[in-house]
Coordinates of C-alpha atoms in Angstrom, one line a residue:
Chain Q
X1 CA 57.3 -19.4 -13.2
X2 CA 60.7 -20.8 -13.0
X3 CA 61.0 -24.4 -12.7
X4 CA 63.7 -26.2 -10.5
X5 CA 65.4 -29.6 -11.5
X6 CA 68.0 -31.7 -9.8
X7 CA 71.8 -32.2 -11.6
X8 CA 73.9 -33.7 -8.6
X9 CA 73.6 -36.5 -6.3
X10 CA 75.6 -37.0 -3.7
X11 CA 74.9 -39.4 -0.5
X12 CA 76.7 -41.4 2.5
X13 CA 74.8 -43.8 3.8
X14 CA 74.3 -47.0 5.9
X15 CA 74.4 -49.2 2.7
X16 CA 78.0 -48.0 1.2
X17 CA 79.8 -43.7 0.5
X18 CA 78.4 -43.2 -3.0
X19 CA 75.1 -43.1 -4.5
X20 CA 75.3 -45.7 -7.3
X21 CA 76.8 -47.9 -4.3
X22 CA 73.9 -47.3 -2.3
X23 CA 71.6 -47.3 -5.2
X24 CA 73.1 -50.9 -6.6
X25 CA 72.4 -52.2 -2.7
X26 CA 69.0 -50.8 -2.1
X27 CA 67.7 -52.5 -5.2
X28 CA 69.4 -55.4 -4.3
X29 CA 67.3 -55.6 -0.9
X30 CA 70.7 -55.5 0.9
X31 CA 70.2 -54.4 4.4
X32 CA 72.4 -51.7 6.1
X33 CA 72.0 -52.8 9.8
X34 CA 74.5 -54.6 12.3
X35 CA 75.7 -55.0 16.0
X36 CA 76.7 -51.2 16.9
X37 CA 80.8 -51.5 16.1
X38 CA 81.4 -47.9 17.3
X39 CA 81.8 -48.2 20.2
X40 CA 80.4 -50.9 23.3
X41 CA 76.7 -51.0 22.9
X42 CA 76.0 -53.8 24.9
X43 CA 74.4 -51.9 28.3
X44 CA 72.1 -50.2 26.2
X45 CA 68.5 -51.4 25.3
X46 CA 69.3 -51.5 21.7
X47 CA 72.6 -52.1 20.7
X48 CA 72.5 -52.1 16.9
X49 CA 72.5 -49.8 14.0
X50 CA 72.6 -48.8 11.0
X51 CA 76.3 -47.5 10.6
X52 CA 78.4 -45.8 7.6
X53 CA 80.3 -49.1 6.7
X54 CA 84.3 -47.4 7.3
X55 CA 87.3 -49.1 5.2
X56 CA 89.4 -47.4 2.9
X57 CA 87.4 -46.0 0.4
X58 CA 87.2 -49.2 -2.0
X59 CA 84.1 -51.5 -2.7
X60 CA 81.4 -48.6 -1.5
X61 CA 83.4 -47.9 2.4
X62 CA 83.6 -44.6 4.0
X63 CA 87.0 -43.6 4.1
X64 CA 86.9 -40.3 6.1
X65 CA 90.6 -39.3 5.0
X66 CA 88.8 -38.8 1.3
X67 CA 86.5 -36.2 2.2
X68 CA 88.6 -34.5 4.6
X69 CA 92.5 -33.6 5.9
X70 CA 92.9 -35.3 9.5
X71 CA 93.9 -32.1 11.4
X72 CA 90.2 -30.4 9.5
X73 CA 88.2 -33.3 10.7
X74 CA 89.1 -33.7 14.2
X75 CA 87.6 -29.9 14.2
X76 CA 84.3 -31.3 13.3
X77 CA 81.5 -34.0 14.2
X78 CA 80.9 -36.7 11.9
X79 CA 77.9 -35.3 10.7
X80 CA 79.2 -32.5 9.2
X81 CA 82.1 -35.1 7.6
X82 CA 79.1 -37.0 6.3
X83 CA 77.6 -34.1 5.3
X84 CA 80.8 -32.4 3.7
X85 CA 81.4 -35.8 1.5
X86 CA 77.8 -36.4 -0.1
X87 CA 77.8 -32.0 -1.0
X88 CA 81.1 -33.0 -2.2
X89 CA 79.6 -36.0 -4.7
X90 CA 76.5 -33.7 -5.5
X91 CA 79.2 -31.0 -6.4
X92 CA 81.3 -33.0 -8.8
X93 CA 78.4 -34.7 -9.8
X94 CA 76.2 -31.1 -11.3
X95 CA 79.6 -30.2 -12.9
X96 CA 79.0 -27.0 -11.2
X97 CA 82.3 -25.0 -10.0
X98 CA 82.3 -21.4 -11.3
X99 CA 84.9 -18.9 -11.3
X100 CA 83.5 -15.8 -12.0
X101 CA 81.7 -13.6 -9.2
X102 CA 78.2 -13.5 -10.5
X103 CA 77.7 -17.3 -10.4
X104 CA 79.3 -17.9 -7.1
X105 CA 76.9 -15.3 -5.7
X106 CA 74.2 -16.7 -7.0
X107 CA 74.6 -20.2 -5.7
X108 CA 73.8 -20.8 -2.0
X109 CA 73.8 -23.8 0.2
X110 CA 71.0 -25.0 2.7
X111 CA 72.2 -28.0 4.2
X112 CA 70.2 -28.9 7.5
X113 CA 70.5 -31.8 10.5
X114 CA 68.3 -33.4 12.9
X115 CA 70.7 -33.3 16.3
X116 CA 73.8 -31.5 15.4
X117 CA 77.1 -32.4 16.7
X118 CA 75.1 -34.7 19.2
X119 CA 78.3 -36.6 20.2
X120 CA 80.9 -33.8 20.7
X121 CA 78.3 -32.2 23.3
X122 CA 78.3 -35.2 25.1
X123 CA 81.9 -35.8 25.1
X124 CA 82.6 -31.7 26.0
X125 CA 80.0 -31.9 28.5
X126 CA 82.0 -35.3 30.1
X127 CA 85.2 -32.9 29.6
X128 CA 84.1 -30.0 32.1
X129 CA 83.2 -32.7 34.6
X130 CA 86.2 -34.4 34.9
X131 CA 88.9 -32.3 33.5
X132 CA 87.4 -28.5 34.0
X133 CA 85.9 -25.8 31.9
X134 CA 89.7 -25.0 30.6
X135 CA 89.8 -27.9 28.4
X136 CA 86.6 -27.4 26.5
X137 CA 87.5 -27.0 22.9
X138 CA 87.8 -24.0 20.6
X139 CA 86.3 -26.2 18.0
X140 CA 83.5 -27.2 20.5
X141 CA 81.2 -24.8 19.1
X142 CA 81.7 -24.6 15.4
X143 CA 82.3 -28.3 15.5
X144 CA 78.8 -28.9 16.6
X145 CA 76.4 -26.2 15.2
X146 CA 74.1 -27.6 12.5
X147 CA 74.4 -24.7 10.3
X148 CA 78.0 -25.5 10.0
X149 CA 77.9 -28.3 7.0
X150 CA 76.4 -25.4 5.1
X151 CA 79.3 -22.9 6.6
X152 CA 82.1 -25.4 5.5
X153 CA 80.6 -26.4 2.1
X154 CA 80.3 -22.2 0.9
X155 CA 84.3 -21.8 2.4
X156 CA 85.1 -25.1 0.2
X157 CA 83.4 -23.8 -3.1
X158 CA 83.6 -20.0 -2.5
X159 CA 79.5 -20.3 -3.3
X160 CA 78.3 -17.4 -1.4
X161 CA 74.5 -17.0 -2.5
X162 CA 71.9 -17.5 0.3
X163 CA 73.8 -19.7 3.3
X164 CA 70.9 -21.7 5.7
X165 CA 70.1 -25.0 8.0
X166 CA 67.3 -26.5 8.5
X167 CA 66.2 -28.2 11.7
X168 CA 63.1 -30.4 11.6
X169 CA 64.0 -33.5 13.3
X170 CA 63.2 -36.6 10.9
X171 CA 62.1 -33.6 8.1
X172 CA 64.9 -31.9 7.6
X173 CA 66.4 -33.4 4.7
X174 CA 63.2 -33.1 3.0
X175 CA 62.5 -29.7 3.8
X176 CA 66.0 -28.7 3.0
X177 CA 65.6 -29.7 -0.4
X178 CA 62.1 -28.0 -0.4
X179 CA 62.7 -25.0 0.8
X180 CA 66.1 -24.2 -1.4
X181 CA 63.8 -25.1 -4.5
X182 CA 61.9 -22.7 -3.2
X183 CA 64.5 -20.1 -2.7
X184 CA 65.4 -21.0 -6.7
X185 CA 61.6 -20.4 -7.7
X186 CA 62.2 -16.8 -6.0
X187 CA 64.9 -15.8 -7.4
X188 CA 67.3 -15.6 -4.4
X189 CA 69.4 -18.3 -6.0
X190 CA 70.0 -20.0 -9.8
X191 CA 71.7 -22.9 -7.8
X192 CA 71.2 -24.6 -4.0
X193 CA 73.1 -27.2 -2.9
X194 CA 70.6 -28.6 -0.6
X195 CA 69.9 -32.0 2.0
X196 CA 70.6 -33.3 5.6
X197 CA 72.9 -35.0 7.7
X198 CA 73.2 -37.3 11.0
X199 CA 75.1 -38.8 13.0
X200 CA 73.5 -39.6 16.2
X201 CA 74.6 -43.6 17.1
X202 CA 76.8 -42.6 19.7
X203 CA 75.7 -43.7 23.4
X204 CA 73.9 -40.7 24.3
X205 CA 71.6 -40.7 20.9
X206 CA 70.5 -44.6 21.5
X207 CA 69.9 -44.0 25.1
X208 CA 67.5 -40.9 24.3
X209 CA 65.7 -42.8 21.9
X210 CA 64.9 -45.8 23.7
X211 CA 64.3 -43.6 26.5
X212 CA 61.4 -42.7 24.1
X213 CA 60.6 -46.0 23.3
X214 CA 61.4 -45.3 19.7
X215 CA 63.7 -47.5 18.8
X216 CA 63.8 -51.7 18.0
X217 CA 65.0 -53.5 20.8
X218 CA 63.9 -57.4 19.9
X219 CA 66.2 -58.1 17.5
X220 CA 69.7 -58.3 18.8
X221 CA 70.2 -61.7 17.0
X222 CA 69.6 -60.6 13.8
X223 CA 69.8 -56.7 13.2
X224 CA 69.4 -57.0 10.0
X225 CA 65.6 -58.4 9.9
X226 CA 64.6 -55.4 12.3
X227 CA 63.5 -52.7 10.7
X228 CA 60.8 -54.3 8.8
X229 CA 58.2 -51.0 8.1
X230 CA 54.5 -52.3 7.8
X231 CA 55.1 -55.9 8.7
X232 CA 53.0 -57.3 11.8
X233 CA 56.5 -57.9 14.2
X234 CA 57.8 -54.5 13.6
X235 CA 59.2 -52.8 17.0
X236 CA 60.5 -49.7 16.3
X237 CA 63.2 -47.9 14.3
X238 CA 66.9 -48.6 13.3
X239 CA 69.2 -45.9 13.5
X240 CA 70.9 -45.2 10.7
X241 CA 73.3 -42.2 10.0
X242 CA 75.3 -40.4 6.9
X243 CA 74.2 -37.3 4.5
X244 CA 72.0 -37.0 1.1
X245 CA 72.7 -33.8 -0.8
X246 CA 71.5 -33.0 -4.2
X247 CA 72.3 -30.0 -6.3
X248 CA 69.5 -28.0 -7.7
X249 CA 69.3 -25.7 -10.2
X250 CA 66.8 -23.2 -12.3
X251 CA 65.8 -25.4 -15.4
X252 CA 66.6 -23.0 -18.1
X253 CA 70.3 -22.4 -16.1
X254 CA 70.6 -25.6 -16.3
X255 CA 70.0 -26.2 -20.0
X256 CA 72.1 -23.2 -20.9
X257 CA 75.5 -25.3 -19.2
X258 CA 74.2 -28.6 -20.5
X259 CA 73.9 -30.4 -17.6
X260 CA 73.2 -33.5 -16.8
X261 CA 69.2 -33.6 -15.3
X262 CA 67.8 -36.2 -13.2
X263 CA 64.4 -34.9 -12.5
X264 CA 62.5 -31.5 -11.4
X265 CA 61.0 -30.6 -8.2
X266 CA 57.3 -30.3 -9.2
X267 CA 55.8 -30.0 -5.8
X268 CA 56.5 -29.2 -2.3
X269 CA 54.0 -29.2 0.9
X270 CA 54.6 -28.8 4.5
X271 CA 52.1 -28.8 7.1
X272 CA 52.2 -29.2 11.1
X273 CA 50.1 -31.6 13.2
X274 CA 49.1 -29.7 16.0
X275 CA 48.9 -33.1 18.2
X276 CA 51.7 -34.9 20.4
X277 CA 55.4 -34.3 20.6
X278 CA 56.5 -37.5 19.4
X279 CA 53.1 -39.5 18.2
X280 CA 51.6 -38.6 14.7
X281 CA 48.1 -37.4 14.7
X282 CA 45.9 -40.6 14.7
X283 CA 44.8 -40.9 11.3
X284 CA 47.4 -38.9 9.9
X285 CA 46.0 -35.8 8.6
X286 CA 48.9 -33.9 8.7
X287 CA 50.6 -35.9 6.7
X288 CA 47.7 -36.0 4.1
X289 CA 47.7 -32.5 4.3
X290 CA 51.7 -31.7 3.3
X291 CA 51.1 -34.6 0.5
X292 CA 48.0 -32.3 -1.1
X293 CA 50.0 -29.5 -0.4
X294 CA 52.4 -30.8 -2.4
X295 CA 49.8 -31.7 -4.8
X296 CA 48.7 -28.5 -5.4
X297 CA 51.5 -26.9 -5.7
X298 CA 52.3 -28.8 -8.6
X299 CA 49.0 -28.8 -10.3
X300 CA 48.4 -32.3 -10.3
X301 CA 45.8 -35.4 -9.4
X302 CA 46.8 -37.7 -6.9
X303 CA 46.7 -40.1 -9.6
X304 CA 49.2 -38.8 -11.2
X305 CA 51.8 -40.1 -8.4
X306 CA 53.1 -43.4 -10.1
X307 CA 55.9 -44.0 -6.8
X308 CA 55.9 -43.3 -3.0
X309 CA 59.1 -43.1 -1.0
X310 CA 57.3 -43.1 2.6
X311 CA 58.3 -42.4 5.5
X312 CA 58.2 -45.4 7.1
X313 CA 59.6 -46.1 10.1
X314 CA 59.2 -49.3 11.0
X315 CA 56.8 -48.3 14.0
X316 CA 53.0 -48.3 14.8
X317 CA 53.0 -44.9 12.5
X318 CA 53.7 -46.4 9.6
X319 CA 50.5 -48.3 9.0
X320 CA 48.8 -44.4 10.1
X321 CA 50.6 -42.9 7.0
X322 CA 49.6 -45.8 4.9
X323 CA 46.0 -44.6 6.0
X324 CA 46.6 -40.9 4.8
X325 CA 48.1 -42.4 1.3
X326 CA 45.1 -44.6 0.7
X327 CA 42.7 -41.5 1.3
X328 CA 45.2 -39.4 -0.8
X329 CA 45.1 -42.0 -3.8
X330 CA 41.5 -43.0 -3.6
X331 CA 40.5 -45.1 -6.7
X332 CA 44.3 -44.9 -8.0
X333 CA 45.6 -46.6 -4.4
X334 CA 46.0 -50.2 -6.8
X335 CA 48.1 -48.3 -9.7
X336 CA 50.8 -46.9 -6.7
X337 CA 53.8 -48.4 -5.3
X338 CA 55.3 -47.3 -2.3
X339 CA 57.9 -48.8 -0.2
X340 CA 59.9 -47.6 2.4
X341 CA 63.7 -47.6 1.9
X342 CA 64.5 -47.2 5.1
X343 CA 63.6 -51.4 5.9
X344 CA 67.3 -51.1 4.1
X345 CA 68.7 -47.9 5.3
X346 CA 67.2 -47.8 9.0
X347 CA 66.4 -43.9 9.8
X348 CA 68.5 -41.2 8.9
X349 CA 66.8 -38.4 11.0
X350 CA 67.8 -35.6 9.8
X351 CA 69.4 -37.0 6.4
X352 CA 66.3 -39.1 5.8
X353 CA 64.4 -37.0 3.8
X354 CA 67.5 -36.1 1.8
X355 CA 68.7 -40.1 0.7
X356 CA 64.8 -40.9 0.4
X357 CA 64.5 -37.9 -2.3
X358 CA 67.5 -39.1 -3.8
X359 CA 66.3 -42.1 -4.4
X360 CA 62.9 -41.4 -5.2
X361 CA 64.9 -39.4 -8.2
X362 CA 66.5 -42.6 -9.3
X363 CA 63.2 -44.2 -9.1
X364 CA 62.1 -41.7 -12.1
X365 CA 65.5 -42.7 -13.8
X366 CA 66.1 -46.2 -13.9
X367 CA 62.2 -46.6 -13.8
X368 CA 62.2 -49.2 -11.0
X369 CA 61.1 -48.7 -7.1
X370 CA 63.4 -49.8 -4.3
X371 CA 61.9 -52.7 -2.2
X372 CA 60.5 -52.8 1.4
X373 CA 62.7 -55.5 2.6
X374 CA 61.8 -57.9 5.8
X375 CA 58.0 -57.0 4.9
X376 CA 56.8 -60.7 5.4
X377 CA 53.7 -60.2 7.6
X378 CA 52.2 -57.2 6.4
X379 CA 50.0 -55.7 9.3
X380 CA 47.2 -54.6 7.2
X381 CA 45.9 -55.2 3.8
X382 CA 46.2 -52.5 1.4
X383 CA 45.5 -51.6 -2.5
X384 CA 48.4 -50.2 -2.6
X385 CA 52.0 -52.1 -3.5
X386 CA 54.5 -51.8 -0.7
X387 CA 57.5 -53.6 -3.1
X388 CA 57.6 -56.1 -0.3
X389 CA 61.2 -57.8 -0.2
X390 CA 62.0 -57.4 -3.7
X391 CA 62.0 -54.6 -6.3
X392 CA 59.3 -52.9 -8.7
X393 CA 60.4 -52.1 -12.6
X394 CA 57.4 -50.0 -13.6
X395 CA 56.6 -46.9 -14.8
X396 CA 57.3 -43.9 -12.8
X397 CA 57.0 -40.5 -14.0
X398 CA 56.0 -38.8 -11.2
X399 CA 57.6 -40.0 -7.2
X400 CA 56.6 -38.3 -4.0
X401 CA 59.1 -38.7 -0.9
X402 CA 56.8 -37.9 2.4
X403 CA 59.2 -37.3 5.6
X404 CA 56.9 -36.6 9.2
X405 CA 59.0 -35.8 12.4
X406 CA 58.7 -35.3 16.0
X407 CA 57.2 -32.3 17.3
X408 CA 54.7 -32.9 14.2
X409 CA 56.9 -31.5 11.2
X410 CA 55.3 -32.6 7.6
X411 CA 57.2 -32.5 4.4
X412 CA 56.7 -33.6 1.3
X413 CA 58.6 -33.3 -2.5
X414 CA 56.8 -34.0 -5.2
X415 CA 59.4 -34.8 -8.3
X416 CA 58.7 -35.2 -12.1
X417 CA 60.5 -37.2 -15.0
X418 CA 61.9 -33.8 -17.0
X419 CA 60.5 -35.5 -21.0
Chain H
X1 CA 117.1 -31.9 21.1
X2 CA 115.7 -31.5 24.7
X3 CA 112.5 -33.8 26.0
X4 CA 110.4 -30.9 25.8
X5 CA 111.2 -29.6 22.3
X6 CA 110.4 -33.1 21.2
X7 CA 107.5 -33.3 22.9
X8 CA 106.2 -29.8 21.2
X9 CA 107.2 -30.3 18.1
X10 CA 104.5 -33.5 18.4
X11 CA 101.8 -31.8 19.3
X12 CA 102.3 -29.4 16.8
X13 CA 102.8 -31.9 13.8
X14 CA 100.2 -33.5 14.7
X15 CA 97.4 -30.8 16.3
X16 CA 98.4 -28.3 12.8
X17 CA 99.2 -31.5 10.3
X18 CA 102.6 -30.2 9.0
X19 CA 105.7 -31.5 8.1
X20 CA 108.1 -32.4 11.3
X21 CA 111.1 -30.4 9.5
X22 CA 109.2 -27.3 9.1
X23 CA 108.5 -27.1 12.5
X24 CA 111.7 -24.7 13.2
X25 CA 112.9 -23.1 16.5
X26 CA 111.5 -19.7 15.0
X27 CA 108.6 -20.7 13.2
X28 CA 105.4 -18.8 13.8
X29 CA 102.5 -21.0 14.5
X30 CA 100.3 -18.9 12.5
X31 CA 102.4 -17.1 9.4
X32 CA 104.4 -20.4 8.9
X33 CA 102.4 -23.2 10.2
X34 CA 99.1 -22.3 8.5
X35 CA 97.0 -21.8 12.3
X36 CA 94.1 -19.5 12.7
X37 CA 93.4 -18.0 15.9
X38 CA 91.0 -21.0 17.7
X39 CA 94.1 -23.7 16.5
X40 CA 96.7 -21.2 18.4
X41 CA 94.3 -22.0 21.4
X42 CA 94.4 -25.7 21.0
X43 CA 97.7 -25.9 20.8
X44 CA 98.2 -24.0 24.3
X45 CA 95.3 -26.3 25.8
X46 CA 97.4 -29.4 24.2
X47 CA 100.5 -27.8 25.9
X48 CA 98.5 -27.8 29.3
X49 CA 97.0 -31.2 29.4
X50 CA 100.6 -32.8 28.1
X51 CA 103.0 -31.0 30.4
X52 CA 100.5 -30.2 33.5
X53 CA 101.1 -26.7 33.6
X54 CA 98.6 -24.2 33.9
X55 CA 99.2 -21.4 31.0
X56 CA 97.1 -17.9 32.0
X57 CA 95.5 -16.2 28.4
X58 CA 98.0 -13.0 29.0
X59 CA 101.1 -15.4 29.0
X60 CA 99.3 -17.6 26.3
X61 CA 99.4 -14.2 23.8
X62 CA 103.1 -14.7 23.9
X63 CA 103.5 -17.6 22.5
X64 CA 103.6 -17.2 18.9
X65 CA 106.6 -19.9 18.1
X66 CA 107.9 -22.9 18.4
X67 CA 110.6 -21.7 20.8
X68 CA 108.6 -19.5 22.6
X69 CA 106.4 -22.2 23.6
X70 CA 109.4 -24.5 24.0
X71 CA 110.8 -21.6 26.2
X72 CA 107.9 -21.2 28.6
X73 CA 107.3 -24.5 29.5
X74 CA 111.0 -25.3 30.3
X75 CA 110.4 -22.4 32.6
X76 CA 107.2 -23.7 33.8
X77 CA 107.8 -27.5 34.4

């Protein structure tokens, strides 16, 4: 069987543009939120976020002009910016730029979103009403697609092996990364440059999701304490925005260039709830079932997991998915930590799963878990360590990242310390 | 330089991210100014909203340099 490992990181993300930047912050229990600075929030029922912090470039800021030439980014929406910077990072990170036919062919991309170009459709659709169908954009279209991160990474690097998107709400990034190991285990690829990216805080995204009554609204005086997964005065989720990417690659592939490897993919499962379009099934069960999916596709005990990334929302789910874990881990519930990095990061969506894998890889590296900060009140007791507030220096061979999203879409990686 | 040429030539700096100098009376938008086929229609929708003038797709197939837009919309406005 051939075995996938990871050998580029790449991410964008509410915390800083870089991954040891984000990394250095999430273990520091920074938090990524604020008052929405994008534009004038202050109608809406939420009006704060988790944004990409902008500057130029320095001290771990987004600075859009390094990613991509002016005149190519007003083509785009800022998720497939996001997107194109953290496959950029992953890129330069694996080393990995071939020449020579074979290897370009033989390297794909599978880079999925949540949304899409969320904010371009509602500015286009504002266009036709006041201004006319004539002015609609020729860059409307491939400006917004979600495919199109992966269309304008395989133009950058000339990689022309298997070209996909995933769309799976709040699971995308994770089954991105999934499903192109998967595609590596087959053999329609020796490398994938795989993950997810969002960018929905615009006014249209905040006003569909508290429409849904998904978001935090309480805590406009202090953004930063409000996404506070499994603590008893939790109110919803943050949302955050940016891109996780990671470069995998067939392990003996891998070895045979010398590169650099953080971890393998031992695991994937996936499984549907069957249930409500937005409300996990009540005691999780589909969830459980993607994690022993996972599981089994790895060939290993539940007690082998030493770290959980969960999914963790910061809503009434979370302490439902704490449920499924604890049935999962049985007798090994008091040996686990899992914390959910997304108390810093608020919810990525669609890039989610990919960050949250990333740093569930740097868990197994640096051999520390990130913390669950504002956890002050947890909601329930539990066996299992949540990392409240500060962070965990343990063992941690083996790391699961779980990702659930609407519609009832499981996912979850299981990935291994490469000895 | 007339009103109009300047007024071009800014939209076409700025819409195609060249150079101002190499934006010559003859230059083709798309062998010398490095446009594709959807920028070429940008440009002409750019043209529209900046000059109000309405430019039909037949007329807007015409207009393959700087002059030649410069041309039809002196003739237009």
């Amino acid at each position: 069987m051939r075995r996938v490992v990871v050998t580029g990181l790449g991410m964008v993300t509410p915390l800083a543009c870089g991954v040891e930047e984000t990394w250095s912050r999430l273990l520091d229990g920074k938090s990524g939120a604020g008052t929405i600075q994008r534009f004038d929030a202050s109608h809406l029922a939420t009006d704060y976020a988790c944004e990409v912090p902008l500057g130029d470039g320095s001290d771990g800021t987004f600075n859009p002009d390094d990613w991509m030439l002016p005149k190519e980014r007003r083509k785009v929406d800022d998720f497939i910016l996001y997107g194109i910077a953290a496959a950029t990072q992953a890129v330069e990170d694996s080393g990995w730029k071939p020449e020579d036919t074979e290897s370009l062919e033989r390297t794909g991309v599978l880079i999925g979103s949540g949304i899409g170009g969320l904010q371009s459709i509602a500015e286009t659709a504002v266009t036709i009403k006041e201004k006319g169908v004539r002015r609609v954009s020729p860059f409307f279209i491939p400006g917004a697609l979600i495919n199109l991160i992966s269309g304008q990474v395989s133009i950058k690097y000339g990689f022309k092996g298997p070209n996909h998107a995933v769309v799976t709400a709040c699971s995308t990034g994770a089954h991105a990364i999934g499903d192109a190991a998967r595609l590596i285990k087959y053999g329609d690829a020796e490398v994938m440059v795989a993950g997810g990216a969002e960018a929905a805080i615009c006014e249209i995204g905040i006003a569909g999701f508290n429409a849904c009554k998904a978001l935090s609204t309480k805590r406009k005086d202090d953004p930063q304490a409000a996404s506070r997964p499994y603590d008893n005065d939790r109110d919803g989720f943050v949302m955050g925005e940016g891109a996780g990417v990671v470069v995998l690659e067939e392990y003996e592939h891998a070895k045979a260039r010398g590169a650099k490897i953080y971890a393998e993919v031992l695991g994937y499962g996936l499984s549907g709830d069957a249930y409500h379009i937005t409300a996990p099934s009540e005691d999780g069960e589909g969830g459980e079932r993607a994690m022993r999916a996972a599981l089994k596709n790895a060939g290993l005990e539940a007690s082998a997991i030493d770290y959980i990334n969960a999914h963790g929302t910061s809503t009434m789910a979370d302490t439902i998915e704490l449920g499924a874990v604890e049935r999962l881990l049985g007798d090994a519930a008091s040996k686990a930590t899992m914390s959910s990095t997304k108390s810093a990061t608020g919810h990525l969506l669609g890039a989610a799963g990919a960050i949250e894998a990333i740093f569930s890889i740097l868990a197994i590296r640096d051999q520390v878990a990130p913390p669950t900060i504002n956890l002050d009140n947890p909601a329930v007791e539990s066996p299992i360590d949540l990392a409240p507030n500060v962070k965990r220096e343990r063992e941690i061979n083996v790391a699961l990242s779980n990702s659930f999203g609407f519609g009832g879409t499981n996912a979850s990686v299981l990935f291994g310390k490469v000895g | 330089m007339s009103d109009i040429a300047d007024r071009v030539k800014k939209i076409v700096v700025e819409h195609l991210g060249v150079e101002e100098d190499k934006v010559a009376e003859n230059a083709s938008f798309i062998d010398d100014l490095g446009a594709d086929s959807l920028d070429t229609v940008e440009l002409v929708m750019a043209f529209e909203e900046e000059f109000g003038i309405e430019i039909p797709d037949d007329a807007a197939e015409t207009i393959q340099t700087f002059g030649d837009a410069v041309k039809f919309i002196s003739q237009a406005s």
